[in-house]
Coordinates of C-alpha atoms and ligand atoms in Angstrom, one line a residue:
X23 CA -25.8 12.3 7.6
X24 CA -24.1 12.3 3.9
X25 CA -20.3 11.8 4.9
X26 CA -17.6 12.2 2.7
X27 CA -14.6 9.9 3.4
X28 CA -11.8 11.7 1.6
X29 CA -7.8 10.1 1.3
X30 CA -10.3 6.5 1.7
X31 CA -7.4 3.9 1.5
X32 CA -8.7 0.6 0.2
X33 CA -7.6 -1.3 3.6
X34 CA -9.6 0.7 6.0
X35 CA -13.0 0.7 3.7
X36 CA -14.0 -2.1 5.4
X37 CA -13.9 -1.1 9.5
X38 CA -15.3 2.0 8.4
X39 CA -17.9 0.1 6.7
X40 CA -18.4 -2.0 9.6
X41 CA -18.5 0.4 12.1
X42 CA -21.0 2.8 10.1
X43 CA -24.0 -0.4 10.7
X44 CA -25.7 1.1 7.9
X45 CA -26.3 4.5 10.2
X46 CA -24.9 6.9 7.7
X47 CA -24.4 7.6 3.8
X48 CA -20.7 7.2 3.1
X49 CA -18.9 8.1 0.0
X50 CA -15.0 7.1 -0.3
X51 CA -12.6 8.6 -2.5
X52 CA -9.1 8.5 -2.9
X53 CA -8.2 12.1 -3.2
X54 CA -6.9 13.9 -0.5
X55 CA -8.8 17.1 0.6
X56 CA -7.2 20.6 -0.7
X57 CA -8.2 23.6 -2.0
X58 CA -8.5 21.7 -5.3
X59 CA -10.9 18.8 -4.3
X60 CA -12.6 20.7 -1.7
X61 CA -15.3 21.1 -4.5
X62 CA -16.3 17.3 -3.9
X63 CA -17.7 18.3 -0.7
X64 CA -21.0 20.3 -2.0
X65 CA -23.9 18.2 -0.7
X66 CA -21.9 16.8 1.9
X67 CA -22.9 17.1 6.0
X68 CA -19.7 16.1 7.3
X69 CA -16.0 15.1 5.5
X70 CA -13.7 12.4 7.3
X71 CA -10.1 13.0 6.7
X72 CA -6.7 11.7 7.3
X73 CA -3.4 13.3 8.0
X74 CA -2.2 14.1 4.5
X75 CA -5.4 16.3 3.8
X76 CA -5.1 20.1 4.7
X77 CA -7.9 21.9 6.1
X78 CA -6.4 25.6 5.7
X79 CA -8.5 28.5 6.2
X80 CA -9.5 29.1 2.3
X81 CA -10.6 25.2 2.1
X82 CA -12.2 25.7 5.3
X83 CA -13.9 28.7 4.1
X84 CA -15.4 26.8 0.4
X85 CA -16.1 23.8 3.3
X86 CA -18.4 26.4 4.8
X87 CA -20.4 27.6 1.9
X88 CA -20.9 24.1 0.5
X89 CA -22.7 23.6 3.9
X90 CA -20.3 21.0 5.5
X91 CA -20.4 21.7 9.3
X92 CA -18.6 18.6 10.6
X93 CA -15.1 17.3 10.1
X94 CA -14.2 14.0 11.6
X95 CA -10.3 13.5 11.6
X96 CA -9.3 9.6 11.6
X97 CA -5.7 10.7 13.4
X98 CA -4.5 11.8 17.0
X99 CA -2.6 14.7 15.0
X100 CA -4.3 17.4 13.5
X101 CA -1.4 19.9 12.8
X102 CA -3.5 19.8 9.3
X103 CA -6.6 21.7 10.4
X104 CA -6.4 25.2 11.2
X105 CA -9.0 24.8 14.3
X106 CA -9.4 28.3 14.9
X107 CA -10.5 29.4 11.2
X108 CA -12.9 25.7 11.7
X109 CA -14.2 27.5 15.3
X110 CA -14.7 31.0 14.0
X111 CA -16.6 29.3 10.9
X112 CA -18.1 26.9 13.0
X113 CA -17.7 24.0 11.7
X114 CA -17.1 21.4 13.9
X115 CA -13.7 19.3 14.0
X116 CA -13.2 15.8 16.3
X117 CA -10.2 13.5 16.3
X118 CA -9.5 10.3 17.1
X119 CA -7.4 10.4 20.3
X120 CA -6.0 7.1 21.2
X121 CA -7.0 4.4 18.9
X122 CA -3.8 2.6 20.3
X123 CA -1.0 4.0 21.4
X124 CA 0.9 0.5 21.5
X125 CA 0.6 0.2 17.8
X126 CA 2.9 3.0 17.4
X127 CA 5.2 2.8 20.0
X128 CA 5.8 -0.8 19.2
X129 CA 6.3 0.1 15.6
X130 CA 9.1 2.7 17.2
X131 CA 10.4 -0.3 19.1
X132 CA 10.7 -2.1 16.0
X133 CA 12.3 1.0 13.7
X134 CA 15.1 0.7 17.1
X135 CA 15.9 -2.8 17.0
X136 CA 16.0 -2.9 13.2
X137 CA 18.7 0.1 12.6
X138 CA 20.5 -1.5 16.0
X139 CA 20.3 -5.0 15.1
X140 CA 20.9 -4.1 11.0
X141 CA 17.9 -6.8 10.4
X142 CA 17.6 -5.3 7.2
X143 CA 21.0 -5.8 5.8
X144 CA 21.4 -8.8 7.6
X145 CA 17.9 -10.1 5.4
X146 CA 19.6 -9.1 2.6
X147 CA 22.6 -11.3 3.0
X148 CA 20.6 -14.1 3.7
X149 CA 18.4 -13.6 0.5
X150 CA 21.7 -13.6 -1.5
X151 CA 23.1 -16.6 0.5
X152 CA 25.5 -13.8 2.4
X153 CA 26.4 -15.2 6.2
X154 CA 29.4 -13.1 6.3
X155 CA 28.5 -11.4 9.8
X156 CA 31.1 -8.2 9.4
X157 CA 29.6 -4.7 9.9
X158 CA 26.8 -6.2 11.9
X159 CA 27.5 -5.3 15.4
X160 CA 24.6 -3.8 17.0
X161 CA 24.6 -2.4 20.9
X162 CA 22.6 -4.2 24.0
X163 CA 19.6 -2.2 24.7
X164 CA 20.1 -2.9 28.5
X165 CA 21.4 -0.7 30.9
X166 CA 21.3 1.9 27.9
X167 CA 19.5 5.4 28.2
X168 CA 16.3 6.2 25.9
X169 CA 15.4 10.3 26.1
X170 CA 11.9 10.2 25.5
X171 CA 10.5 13.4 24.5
X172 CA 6.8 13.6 24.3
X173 CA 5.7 11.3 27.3
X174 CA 2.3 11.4 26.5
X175 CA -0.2 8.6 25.5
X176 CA 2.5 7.2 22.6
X177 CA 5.3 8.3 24.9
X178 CA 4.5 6.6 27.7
X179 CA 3.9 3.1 26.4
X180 CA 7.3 3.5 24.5
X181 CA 8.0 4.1 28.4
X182 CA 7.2 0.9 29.6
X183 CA 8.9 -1.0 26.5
X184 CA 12.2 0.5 26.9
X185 CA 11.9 0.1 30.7
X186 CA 11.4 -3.8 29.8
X187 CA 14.5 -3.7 27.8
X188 CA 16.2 -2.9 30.9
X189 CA 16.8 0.9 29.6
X190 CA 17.3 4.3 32.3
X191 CA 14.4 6.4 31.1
X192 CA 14.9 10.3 30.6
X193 CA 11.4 12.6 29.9
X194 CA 11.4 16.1 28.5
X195 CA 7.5 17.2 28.2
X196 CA 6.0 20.4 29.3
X197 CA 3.9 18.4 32.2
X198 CA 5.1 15.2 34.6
X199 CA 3.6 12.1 34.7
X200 CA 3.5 10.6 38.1
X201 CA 2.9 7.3 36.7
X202 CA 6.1 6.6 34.4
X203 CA 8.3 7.9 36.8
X204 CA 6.6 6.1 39.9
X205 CA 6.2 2.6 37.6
X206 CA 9.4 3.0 35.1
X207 CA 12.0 5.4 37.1
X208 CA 11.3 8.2 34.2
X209 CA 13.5 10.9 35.2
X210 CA 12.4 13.9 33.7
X211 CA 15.1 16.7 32.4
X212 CA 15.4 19.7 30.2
X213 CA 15.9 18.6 26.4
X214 CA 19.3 20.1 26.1
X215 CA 20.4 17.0 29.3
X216 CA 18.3 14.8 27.8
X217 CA 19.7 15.1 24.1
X218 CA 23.6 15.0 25.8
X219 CA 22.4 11.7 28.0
X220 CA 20.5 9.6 25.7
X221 CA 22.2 6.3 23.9
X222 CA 18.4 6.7 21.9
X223 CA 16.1 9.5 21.4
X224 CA 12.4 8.9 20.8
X225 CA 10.1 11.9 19.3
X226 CA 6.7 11.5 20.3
X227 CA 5.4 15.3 20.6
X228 CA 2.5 16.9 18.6
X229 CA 3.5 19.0 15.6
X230 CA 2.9 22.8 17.4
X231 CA 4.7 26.1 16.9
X232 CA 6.7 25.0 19.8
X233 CA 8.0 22.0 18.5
X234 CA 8.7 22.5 14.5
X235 CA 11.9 21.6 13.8
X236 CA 12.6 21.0 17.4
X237 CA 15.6 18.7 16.6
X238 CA 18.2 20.9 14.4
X239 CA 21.7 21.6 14.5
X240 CA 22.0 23.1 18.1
X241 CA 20.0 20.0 19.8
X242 CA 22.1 17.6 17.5
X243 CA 25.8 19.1 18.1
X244 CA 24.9 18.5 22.2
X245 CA 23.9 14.6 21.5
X246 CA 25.6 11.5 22.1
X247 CA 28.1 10.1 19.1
X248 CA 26.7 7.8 17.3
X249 CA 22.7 8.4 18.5
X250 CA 20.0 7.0 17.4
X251 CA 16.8 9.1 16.8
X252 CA 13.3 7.4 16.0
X253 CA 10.9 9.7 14.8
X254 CA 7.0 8.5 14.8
X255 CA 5.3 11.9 15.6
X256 CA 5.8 14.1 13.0
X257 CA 8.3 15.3 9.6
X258 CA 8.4 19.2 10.8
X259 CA 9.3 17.8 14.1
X260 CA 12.7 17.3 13.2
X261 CA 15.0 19.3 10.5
X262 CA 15.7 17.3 8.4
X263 CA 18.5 18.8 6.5
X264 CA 20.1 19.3 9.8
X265 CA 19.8 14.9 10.5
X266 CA 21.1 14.5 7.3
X267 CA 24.2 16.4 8.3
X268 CA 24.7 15.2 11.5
X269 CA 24.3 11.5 9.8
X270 CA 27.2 12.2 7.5
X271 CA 29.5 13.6 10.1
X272 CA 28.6 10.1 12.4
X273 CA 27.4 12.1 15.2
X274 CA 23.6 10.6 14.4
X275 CA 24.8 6.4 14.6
X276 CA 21.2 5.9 12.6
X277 CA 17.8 7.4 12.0
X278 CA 14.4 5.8 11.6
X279 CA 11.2 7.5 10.7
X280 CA 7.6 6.9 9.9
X281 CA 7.2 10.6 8.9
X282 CA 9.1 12.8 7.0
X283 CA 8.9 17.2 6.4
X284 CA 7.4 16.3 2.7
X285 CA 5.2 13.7 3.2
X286 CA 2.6 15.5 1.7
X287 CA 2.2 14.2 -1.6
X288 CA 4.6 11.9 -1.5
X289 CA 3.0 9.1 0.9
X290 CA 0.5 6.7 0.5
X291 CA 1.0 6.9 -3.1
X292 CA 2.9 4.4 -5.2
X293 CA 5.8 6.1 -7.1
X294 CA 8.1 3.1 -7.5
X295 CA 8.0 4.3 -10.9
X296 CA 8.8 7.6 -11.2
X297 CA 11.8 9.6 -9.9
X298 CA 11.3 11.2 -6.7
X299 CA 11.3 15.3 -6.6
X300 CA 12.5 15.3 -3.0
X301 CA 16.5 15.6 -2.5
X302 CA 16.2 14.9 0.9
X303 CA 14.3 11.8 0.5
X304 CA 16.6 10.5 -1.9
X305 CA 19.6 11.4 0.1
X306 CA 18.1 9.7 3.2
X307 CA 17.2 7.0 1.1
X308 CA 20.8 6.3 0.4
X309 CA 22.1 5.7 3.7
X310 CA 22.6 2.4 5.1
X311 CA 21.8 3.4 8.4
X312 CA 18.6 5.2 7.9
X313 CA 15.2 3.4 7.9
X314 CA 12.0 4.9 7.0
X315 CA 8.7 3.2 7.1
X316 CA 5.5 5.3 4.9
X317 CA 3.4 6.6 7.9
X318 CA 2.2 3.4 9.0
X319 CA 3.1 3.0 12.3
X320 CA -1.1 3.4 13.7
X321 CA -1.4 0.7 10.9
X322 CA -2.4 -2.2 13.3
X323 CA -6.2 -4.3 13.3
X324 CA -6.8 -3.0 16.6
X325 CA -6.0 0.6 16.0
X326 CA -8.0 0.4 12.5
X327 CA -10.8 -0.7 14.4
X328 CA -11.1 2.0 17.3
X329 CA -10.3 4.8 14.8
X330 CA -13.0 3.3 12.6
X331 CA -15.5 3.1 15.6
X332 CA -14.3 7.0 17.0
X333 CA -14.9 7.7 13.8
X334 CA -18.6 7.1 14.1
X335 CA -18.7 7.9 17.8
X336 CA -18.1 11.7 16.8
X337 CA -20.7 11.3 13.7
X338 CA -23.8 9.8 16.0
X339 CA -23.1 12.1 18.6
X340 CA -23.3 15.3 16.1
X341 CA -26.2 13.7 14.3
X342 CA -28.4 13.5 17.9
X343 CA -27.2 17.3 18.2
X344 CA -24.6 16.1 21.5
X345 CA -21.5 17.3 22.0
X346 CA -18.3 14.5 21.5
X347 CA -15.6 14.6 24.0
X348 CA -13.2 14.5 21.1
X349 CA -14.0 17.7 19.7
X350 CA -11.2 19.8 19.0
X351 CA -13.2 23.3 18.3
X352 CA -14.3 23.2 21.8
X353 CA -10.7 23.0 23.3
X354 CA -9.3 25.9 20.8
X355 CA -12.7 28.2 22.0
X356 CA -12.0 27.1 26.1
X357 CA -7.8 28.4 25.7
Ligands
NAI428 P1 -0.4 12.9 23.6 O1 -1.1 14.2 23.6 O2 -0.9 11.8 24.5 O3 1.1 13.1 24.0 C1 1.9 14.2 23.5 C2 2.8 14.6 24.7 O4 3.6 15.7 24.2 C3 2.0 15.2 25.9 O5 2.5 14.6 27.1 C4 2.3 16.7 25.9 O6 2.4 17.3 27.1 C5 3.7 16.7 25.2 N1 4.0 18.0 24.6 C6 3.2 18.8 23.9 N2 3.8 19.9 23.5 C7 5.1 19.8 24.0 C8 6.3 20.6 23.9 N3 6.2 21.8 23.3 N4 7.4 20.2 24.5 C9 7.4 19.0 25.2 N5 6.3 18.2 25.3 C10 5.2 18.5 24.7 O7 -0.3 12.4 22.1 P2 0.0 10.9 21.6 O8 -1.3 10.1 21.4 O9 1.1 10.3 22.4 O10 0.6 11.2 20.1 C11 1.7 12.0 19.9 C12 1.9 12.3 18.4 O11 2.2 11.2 17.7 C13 0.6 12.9 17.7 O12 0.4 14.3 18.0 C14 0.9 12.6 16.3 O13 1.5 13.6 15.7 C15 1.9 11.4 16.3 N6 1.2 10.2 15.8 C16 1.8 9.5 14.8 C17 1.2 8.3 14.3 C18 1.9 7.6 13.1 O14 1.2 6.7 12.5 N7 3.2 7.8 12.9 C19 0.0 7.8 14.7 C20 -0.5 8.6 15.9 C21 0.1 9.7 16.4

């Protein structure tokens, strides 16, 4: 098959290289995919794409015409694909759906112990010489409770690494997991108990209908004082504006994040010299007690190398006209 690789990031050329053993013709560019760049597609079998890119219905439709029929998503997420447009012009879309969950619950884990521990500012000091240890005094995570909503795949590994840390474990998803609460004492509760319980909050739901802008000012104004929410699902997840406010007021103790609302556009891109158009970026981006990371929690060698090799996976299996397990089409047509 021709495949286009669009949004290709110079670091993950090479597993996709590797993982391709010569089978298919790849083309990498940087651009993300959008109505705009759709255009590079004409010629194309199937297009590979990341989180950033949008697969609405128009692009979808140009996708269609140019004769593309396959879509292979390197991401769990794919809030950025309208499936059912994809099924109704069937073409068919597959994601990647655990390439490692430990890469980014341990990158949550780390987002935690740096806002807790202040290892940023603390580096700082150091750089400049600084040992003065005032305004450093983080919390032991032991004995604490971590609200864990979204106990999924990501979830529940960020389960069993809080339950190491000697942390009570609170669940809010819309189905139980026997496991986590048989292994890890997950208790699970409605979000509203959960929010007004946890010392820690950790987001780790798929961006639906159901959960856009899940966390706003209601949710926030029943929390703990002085909470802190990690946030490596997705931006819309949480409202932002309404973090922001509850960060000024001290009712949020700290915030870290991998994603942000505007990401698109923004990430993955170096802007270091330009001036941000994004108020709430730069108003997060003040705060001492905020921490945000550039979407890079999956960015591990091991999770690289499984979303490089699912990658291909779905491609072989279209190109010997079989059916992948990861297809996403098929789940959308069975609901
Ligand atoms: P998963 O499907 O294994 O887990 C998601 C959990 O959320 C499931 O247990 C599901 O029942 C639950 N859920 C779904 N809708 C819900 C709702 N309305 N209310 C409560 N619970 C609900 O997915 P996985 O692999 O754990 O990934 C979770 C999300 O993490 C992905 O959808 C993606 O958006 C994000 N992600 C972020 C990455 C990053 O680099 N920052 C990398 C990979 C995933």
């Amino acid at each position: 098959m021709k495949v286009l690789v669009y949004s290709a990031k110079n670091f993950e050329v090479p597993y996709l290289e590797k993982a391709n053993r010569r089978k298919h013709k790849l083309s990498f560019i940087k651009e993300s995919l959008s109505s705009d760049s759709v255009m590079k597609a004409i010629g194309y079998d199937a297009i590979s794409i990341f989180s950033a890119d949008e697969a609405c219905y128009i692009t979808l439709e140009k996708l269609k015409d140019f004769g593309v029929k396959y879509i292979t998503l390197r991401s769990v997420g794919y809030d950025n694909v309208n499936l059912s447009a994809a099924s109704r012009l069937h073409i068919k879309v597959a994601n990647v759906p655990d390439y490692s969950p430990y890469s980014v619950a341990e990158h949550a884990t780390g987002l935690l112990l740096a806002l807790n521990r202040k290892l940023i500012e603390s580096n700082h000091r150091v750089k400049h010489y600084n040992f003065d240890l005032n305004n450093l005094i983080g919390f032991d995570l032991n004995n604490k409770t971590v609200g864990i909503i979204g106990a999924g795949k990501i979830g529940g590994v960020m389960t069993k690494i809080m339950h190491g840390f000697g942390c009570n474990l609170l669940g809010y998803d819309i189905k139980e997991d026997m496991n986590l609460k048989e292994q890890f004492g997950m208790q699970y509760t409605t979000l509203k108990e959960l929010c007004k319980l946890s010392d820690v909050i950790s987001l780790h739901v798929p961006l639906t209908t159901d959960t856009h802008q899940l966390i706003n000012e209601d949710l926030i104004s029943e929390m703990k004082e002085g909470v802190i929410i990690i946030n490596t699902a997705r931006g819309n997840v949480i409202n932002t504006e309404h973090v922001i406010d509850g960060l000024k007021q001290g009712k949020i103790g700290a915030l870290g994040i991998d994603v942000f609302e505007n990401e698109k556009g923004i990430f993955f891109k170096d802007h270091s010299h330009e001036i941000i158009n994004d108020d709430l970026l730069l108003k997060l981006n003040t705060m001492p007690n905020v921490i945000i990371t550039g979407h890079h929690a999956f960015l591990t060698e091991e999770a690289l190398t499984n979303i490089a090799e699912t990658t291909f996976y779905n491609l072989d299996c279209w190109n010997a006209g079989k059916e992948t397990e990861n297809e996403l089409t098929e789940i959308i047509e069975a609901i």
